[in-house]
mmCIF file of C-alpha atoms and ligand atoms in Angstrom:
data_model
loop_
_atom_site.group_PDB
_atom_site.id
_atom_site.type_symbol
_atom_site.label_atom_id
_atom_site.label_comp_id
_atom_site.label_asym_id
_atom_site.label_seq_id
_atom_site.Cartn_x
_atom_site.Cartn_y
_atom_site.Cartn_z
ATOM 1 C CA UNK A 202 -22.127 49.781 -57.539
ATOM 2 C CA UNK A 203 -19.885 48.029 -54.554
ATOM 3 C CA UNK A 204 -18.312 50.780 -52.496
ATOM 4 C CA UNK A 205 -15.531 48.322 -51.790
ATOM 5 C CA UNK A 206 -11.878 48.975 -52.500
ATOM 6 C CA UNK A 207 -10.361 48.300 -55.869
ATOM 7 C CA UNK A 208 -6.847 47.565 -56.281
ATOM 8 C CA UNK A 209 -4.767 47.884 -59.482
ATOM 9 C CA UNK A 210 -3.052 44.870 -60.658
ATOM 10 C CA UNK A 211 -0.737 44.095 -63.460
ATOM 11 C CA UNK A 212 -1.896 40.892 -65.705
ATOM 12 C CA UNK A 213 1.710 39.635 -65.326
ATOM 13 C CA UNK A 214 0.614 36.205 -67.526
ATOM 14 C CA UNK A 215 -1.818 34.408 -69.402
ATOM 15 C CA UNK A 216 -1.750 31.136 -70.204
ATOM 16 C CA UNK A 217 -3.889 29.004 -71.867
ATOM 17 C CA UNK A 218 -5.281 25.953 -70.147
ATOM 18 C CA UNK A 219 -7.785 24.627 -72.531
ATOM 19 C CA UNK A 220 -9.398 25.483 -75.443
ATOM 20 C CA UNK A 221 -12.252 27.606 -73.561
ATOM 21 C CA UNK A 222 -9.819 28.426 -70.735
ATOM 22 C CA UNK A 223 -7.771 31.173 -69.761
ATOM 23 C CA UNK A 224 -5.799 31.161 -66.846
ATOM 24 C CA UNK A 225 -4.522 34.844 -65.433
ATOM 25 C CA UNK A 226 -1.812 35.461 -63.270
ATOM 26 C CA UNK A 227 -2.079 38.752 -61.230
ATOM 27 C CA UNK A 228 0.496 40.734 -59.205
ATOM 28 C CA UNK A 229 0.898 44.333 -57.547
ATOM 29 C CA UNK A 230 2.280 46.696 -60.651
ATOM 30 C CA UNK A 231 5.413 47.722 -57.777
ATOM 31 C CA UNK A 232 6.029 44.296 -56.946
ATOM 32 C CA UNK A 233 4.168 44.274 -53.105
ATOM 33 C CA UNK A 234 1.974 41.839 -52.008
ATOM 34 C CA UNK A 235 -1.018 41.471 -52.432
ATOM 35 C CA UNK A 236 -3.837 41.386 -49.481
ATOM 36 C CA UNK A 237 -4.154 37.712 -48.481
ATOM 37 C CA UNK A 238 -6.841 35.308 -48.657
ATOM 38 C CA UNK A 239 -7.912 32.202 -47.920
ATOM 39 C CA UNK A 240 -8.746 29.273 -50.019
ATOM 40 C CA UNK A 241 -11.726 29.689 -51.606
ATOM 41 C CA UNK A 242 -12.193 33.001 -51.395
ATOM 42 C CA UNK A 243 -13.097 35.086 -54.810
ATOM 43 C CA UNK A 244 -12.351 38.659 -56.491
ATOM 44 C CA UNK A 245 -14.417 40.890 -58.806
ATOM 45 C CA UNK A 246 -12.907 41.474 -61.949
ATOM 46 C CA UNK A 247 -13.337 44.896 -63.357
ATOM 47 C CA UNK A 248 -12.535 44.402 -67.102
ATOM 48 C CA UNK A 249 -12.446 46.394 -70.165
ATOM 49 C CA UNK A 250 -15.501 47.196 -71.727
ATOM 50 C CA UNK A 251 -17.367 48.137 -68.262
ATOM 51 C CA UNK A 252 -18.203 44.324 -67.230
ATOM 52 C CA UNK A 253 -17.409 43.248 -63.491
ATOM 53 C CA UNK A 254 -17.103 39.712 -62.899
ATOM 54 C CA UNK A 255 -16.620 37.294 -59.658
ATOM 55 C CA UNK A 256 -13.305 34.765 -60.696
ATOM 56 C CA UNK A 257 -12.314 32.225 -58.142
ATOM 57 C CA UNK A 258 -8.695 32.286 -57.120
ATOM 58 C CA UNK A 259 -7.091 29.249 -58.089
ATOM 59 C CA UNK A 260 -3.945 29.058 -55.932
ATOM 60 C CA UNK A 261 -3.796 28.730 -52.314
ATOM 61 C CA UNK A 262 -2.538 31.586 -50.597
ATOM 62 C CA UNK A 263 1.229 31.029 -50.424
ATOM 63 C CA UNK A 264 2.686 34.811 -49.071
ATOM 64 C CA UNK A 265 4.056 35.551 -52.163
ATOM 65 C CA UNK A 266 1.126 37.405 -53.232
ATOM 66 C CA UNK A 267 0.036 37.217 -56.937
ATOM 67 C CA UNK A 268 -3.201 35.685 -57.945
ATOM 68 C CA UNK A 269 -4.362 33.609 -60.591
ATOM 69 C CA UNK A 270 -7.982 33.032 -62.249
ATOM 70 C CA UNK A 271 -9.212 30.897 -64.752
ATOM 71 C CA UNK A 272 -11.327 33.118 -67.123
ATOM 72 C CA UNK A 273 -13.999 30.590 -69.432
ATOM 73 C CA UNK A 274 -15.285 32.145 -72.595
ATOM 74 C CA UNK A 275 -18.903 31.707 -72.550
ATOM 75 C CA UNK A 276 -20.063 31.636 -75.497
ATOM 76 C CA UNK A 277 -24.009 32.333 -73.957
ATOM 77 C CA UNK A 278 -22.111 35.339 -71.654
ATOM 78 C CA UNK A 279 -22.888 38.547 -71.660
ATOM 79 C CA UNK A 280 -19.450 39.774 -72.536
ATOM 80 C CA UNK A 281 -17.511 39.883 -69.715
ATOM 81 C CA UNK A 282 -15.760 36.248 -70.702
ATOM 82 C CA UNK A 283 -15.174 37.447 -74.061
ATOM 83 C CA UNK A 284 -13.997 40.581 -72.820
ATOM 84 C CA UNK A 285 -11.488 38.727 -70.626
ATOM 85 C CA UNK A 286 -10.107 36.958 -73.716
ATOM 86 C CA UNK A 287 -10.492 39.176 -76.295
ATOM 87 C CA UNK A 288 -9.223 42.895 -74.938
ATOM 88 C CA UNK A 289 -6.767 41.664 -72.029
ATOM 89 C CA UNK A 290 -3.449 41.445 -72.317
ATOM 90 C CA UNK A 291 0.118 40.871 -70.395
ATOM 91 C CA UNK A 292 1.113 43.740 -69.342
ATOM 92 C CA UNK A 293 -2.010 45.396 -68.715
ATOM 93 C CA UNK A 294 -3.564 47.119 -66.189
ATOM 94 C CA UNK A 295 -6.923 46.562 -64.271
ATOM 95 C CA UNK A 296 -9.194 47.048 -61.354
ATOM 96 C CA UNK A 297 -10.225 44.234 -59.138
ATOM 97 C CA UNK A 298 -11.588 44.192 -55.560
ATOM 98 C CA UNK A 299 -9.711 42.991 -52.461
ATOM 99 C CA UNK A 300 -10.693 38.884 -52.626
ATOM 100 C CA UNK A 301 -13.370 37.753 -50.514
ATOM 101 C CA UNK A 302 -14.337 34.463 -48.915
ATOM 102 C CA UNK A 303 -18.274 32.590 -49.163
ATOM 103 C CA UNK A 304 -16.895 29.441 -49.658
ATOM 104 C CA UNK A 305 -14.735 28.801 -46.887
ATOM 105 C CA UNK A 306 -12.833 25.264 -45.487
ATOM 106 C CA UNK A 307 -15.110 24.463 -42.964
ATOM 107 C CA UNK A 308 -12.776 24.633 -39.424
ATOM 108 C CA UNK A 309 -15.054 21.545 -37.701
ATOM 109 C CA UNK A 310 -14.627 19.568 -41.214
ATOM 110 C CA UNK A 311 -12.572 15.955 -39.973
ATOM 111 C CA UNK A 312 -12.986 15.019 -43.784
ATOM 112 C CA UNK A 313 -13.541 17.355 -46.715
ATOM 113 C CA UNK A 314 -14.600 15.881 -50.469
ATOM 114 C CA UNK A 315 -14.452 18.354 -53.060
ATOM 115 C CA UNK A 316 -16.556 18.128 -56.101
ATOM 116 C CA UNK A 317 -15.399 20.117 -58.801
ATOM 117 C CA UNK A 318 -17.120 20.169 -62.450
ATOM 118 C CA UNK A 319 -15.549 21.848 -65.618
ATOM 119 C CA UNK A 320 -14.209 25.482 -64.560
ATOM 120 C CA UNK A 321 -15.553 25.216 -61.177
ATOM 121 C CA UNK A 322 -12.154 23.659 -60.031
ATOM 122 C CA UNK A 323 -10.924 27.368 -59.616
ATOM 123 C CA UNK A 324 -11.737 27.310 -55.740
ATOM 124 C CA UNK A 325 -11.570 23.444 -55.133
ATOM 125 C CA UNK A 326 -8.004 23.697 -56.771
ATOM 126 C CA UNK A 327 -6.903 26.140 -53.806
ATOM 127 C CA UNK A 328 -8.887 24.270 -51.219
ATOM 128 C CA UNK A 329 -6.858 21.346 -52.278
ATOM 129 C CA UNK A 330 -3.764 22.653 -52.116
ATOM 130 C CA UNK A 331 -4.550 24.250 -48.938
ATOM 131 C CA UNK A 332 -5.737 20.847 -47.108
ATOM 132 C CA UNK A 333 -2.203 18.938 -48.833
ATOM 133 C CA UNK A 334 -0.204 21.573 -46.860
ATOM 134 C CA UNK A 335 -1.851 20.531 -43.592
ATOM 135 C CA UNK A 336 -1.832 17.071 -44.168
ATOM 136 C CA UNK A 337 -5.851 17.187 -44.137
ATOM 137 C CA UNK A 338 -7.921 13.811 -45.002
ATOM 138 C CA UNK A 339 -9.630 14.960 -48.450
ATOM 139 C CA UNK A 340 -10.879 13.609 -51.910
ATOM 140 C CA UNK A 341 -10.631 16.337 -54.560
ATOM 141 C CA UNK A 342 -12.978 14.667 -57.785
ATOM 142 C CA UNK A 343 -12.678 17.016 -60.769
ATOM 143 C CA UNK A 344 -15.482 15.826 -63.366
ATOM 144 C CA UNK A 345 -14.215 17.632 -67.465
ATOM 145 C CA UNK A 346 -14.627 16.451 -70.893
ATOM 146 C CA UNK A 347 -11.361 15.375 -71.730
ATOM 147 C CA UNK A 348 -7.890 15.829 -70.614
ATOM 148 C CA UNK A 349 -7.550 18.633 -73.391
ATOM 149 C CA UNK A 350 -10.912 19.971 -71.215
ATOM 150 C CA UNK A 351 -8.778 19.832 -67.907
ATOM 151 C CA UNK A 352 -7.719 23.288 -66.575
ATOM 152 C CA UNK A 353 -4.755 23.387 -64.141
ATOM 153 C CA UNK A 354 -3.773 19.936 -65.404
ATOM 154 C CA UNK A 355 0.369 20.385 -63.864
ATOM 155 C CA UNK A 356 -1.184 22.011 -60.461
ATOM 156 C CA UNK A 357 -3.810 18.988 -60.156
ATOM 157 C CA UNK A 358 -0.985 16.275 -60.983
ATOM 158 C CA UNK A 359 1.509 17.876 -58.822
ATOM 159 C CA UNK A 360 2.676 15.509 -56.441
ATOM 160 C CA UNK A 361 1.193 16.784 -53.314
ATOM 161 C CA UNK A 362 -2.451 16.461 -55.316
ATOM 162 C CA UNK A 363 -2.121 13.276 -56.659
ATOM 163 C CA UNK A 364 -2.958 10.606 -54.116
ATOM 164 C CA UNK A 365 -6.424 12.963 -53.437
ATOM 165 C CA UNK A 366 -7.010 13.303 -56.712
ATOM 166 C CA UNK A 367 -10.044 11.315 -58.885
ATOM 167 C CA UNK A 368 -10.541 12.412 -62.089
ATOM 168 C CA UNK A 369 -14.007 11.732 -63.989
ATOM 169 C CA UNK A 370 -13.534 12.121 -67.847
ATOM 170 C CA UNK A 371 -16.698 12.108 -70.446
ATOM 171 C CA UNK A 372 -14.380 11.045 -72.876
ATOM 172 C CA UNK A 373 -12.331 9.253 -70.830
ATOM 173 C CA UNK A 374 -11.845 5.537 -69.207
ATOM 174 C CA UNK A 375 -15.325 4.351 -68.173
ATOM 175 C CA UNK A 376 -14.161 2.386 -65.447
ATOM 176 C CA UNK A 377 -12.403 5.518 -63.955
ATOM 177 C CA UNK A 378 -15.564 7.192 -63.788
ATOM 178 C CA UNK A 379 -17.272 8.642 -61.040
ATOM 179 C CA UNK A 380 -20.749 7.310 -59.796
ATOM 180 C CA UNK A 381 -22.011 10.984 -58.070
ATOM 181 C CA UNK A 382 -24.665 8.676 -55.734
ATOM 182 C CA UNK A 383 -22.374 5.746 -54.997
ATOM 183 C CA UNK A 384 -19.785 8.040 -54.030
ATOM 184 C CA UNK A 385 -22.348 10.298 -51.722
ATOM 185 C CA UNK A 386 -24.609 7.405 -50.931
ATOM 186 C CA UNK A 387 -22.968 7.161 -47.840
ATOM 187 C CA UNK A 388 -21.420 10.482 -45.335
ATOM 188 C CA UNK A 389 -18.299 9.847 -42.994
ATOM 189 C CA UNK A 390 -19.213 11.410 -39.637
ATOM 190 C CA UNK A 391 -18.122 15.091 -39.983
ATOM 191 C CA UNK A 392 -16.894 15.215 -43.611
ATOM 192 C CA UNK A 393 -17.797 18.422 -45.437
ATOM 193 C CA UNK A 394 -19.143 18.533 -49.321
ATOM 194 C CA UNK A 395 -17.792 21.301 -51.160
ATOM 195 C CA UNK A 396 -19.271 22.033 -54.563
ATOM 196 C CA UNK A 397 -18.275 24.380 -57.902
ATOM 197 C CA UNK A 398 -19.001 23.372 -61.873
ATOM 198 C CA UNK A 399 -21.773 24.431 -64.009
ATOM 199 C CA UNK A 400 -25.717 24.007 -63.113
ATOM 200 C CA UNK A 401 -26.603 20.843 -64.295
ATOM 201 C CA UNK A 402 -23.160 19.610 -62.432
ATOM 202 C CA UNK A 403 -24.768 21.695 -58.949
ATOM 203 C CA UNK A 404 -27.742 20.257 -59.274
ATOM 204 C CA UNK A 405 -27.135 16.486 -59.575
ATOM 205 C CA UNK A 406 -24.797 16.634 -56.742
ATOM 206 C CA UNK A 407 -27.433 18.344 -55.071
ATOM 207 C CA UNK A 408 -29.538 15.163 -56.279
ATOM 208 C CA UNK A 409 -27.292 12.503 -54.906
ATOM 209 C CA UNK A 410 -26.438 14.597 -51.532
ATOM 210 C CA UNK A 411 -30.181 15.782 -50.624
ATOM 211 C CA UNK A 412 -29.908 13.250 -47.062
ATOM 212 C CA UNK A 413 -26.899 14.967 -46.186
ATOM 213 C CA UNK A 414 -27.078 17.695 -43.508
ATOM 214 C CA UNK A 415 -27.353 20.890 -45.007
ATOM 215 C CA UNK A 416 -24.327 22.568 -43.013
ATOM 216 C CA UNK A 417 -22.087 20.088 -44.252
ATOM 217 C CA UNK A 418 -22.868 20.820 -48.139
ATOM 218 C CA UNK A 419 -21.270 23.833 -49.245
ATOM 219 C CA UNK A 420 -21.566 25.638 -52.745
ATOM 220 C CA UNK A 421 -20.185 27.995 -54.893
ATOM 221 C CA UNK A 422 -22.596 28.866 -58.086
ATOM 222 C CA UNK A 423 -21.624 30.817 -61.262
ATOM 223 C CA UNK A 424 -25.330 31.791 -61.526
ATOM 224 C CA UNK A 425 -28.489 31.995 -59.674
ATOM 225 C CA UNK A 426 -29.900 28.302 -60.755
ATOM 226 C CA UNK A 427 -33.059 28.572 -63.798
ATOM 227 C CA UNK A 428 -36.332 28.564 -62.205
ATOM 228 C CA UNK A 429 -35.157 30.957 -59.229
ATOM 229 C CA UNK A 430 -37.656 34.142 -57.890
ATOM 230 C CA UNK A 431 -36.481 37.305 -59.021
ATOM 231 C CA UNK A 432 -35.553 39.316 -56.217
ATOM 232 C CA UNK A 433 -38.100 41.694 -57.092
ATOM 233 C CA UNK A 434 -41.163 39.813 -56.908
ATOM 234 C CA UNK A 435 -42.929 39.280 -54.059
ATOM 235 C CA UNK A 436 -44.524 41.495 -51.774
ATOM 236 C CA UNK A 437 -43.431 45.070 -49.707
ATOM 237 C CA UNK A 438 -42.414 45.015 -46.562
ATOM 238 C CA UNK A 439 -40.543 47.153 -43.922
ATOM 239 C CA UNK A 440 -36.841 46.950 -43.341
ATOM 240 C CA UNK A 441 -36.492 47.769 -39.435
ATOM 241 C CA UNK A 442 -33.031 49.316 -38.643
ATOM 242 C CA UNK A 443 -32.362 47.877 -35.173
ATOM 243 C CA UNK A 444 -28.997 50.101 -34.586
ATOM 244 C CA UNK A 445 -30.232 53.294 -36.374
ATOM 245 C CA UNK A 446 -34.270 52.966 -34.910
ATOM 246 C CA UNK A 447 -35.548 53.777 -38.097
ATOM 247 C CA UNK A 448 -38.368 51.636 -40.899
ATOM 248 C CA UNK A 449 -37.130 51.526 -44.559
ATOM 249 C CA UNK A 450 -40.181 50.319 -46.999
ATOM 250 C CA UNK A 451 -39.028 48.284 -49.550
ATOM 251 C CA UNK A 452 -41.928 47.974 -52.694
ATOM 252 C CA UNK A 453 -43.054 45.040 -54.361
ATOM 253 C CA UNK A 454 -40.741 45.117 -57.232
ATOM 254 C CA UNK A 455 -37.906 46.506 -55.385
ATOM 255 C CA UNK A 456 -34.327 45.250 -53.461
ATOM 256 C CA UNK A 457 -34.193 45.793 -50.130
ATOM 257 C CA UNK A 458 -30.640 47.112 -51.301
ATOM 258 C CA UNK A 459 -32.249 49.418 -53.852
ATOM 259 C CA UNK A 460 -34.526 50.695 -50.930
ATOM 260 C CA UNK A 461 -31.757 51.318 -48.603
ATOM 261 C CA UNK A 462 -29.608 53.075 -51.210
ATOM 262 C CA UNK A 463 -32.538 55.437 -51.670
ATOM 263 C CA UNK A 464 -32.276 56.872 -48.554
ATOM 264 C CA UNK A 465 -28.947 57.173 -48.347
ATOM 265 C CA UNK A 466 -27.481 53.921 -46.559
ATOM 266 C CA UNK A 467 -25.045 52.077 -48.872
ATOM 267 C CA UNK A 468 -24.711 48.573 -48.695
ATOM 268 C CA UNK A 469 -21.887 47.303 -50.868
ATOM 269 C CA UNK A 470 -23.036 44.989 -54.096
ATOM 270 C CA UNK A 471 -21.012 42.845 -56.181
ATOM 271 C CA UNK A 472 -23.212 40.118 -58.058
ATOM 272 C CA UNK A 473 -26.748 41.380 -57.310
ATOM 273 C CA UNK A 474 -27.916 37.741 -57.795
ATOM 274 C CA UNK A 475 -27.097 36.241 -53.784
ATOM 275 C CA UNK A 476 -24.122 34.541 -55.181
ATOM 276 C CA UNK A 477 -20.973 36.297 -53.632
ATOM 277 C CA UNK A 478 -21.976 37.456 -50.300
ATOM 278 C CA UNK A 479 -20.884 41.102 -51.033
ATOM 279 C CA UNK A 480 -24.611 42.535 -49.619
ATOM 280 C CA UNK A 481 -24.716 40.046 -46.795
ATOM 281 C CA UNK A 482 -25.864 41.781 -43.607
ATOM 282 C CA UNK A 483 -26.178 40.874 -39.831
ATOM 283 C CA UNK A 484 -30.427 40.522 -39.279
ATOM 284 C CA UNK A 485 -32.775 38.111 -37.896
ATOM 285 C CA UNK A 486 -32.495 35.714 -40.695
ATOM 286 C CA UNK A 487 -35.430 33.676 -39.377
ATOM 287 C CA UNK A 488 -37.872 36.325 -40.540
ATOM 288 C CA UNK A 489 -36.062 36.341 -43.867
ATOM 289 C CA UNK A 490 -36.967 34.556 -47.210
ATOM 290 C CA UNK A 491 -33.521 33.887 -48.528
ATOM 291 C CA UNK A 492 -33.024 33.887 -52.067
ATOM 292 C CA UNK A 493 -29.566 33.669 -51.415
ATOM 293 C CA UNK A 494 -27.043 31.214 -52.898
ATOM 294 C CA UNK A 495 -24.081 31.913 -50.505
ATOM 295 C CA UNK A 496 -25.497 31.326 -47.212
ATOM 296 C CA UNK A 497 -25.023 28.108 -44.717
ATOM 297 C CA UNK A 498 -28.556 26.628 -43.219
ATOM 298 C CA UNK A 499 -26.928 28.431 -39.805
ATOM 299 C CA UNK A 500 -26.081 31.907 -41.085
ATOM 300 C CA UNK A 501 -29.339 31.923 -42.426
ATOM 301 C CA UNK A 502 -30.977 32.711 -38.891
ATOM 302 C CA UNK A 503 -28.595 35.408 -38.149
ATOM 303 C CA UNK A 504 -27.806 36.923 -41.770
ATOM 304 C CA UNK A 505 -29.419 37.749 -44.580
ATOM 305 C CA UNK A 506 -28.474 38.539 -48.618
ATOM 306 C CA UNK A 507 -29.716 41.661 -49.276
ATOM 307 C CA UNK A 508 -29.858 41.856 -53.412
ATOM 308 C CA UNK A 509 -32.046 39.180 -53.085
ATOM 309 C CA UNK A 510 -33.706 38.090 -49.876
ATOM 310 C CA UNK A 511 -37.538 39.443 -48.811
ATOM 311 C CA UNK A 512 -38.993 39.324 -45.576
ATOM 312 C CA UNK A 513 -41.731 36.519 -44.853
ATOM 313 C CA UNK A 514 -43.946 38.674 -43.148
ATOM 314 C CA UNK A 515 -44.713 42.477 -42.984
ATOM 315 C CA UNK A 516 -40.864 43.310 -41.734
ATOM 316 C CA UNK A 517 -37.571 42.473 -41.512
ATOM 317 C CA UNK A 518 -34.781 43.452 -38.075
ATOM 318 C CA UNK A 519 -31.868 44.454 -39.630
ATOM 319 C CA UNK A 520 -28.624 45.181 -37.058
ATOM 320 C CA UNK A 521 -28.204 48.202 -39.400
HETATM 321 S S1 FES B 165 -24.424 41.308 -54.114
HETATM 322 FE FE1 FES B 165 -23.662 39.264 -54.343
HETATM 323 S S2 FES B 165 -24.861 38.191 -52.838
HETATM 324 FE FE2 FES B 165 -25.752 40.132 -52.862
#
């Protein structure tokens, strides 16, 4: 359970993008803004039903303060899609948490490409728009189906987008598609990767990118990737509390979260799978195996993921 504050929003609109997609527009229920954000940055969901969900936001921040999301209905989900689609309405009321940011523009970036597959635009759309109101060298490539597949299709075409824009459609003109290893076979000195779309997207970019440097490749999942350790397997170890003085043993099959909760320290949790950087502590990351999927090469040796991460040894310095 995340300790974090919820806000209550009013669904002020909901419009439908594509067949599968849902696009919500979200605003204070008096009219005030909203807490800002930057582009990128993500909220949980808290929808009928009891299901909590991370959404993208899929605007830039522009100051007047509602949000939008872009809800897919999965049909392999768990509910929380259909929920979304089925039981929400205009006009209604729900819970979400104040928007946070793992998937930052990256300030030393000269150059950013953003590589965005199916629903997974929801955070490269923002970034976009964000880096046209700079005047930022970027490439936004959106990869769908079809152009009855493409969500955001007026925001994307809007004329501030367009000269960045490359779009990759299955069912579209082959000789407009995108070649993922011809277009990363070669990196521009300090241009940033940014990536969002569904596994088999993540992972063939990963594919075509693996001799870039790992700080410049930067992803967002919807899902820990198949084949991933549970975060409770492994072995114990002892979670030293470097501000408090005090050793926290953490079992084989349990969280280091989970441990702490048990004796009463409360780290906030969102996703519980190292995807949204809700349970992300200060630590000697070096000492950590991180199971995260949130976490830069370089925060890595001074953070660590704590829904999911172990230590490699015996124990584990937490600045806790
Ligand atoms: S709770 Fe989401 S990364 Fe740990």
């Amino acid at each position: 359970m995340s300790l974090e504050r919820t806000l209550t929003v009013r669904v002020e609109r909901i419009s439908r993008q594509t067949p599968e997609i849902l696009a919500f527009e979200l605003a204070h229920p008096w009219g005030r803004p909203l807490p800002g954000y930057e582009a990128g940055a993500h909220i949980d969901v808290h929808m009928p039903g009891g299901f909590s969900r991370q959404y993208s936001l899929a605007r830039a921040p522009s100051g007047s303060g509602g949000y939008v999301i872009g809800v897919k209905r999965e049909h392999a989900s768990r509910g929380g899609s259909a929920s979304m689609h089925e039981r929400v309405r205009e006009g209604d009321l729900i819970a979400i948490s104040a928007p946070r940011n793992t998937f930052p523009l990256r300030a030393e970036a000269r150059r950013h490409l953003l590589l965005a597959g199916g629903i997974g635009m929801t955070p490269l759309l923002a970034m976009a728009q964000a880096l046209a109101a700079r005047g930022a060298d970027f490439t936004l490539c959106v990869f769908a189906r079809s152009e009855e597949h493409l969500a955001f299709a007026e925001a994307l075409h809007a004329p501030a987008l367009a000269p960045h824009l490359k779009l990759h459609l299955d069912q579209g003109d082959a000789t407009q598609r995108i070649d993922l290893r011809a277009l990363l076979a070669e990196r521009a000195p300090d241009t940033h990767l940014y990536v969002c779309g569904p596994g088999g997207f993540m992972q063939a970019v990963r594919e075509a990118a693996a001799h870039w440097p790992e700080d410049a490749l930067h992803t967002e999942y919807f899902a820990a990737p198949t084949g991933t350790a549970a975060a409770t397997t492994g072995l114990p170890f002892t979670l030293k509390l470097a501000r408090r003085g005090i050793e926290v043993p953490v079992a084989a099959d349990q969280t280091a979260v989970d441990a702490l909760h048990e004796v009463g320290i409360d780290i906030p949790v969102s996703c519980q799978q190292g995807l949204c950087g809700t349970c992300v502590v200060e630590g000697d990351g070096e000492g950590a195996e991180h199971r995260d999927f949130c976490l830069t090469g370089t925060e890595r040796r001074t953070k660590v993921a704590l829904c999911c991460s172990r230590a490699k040894g015996l124990d584990l310095v937490l600045q806790l």
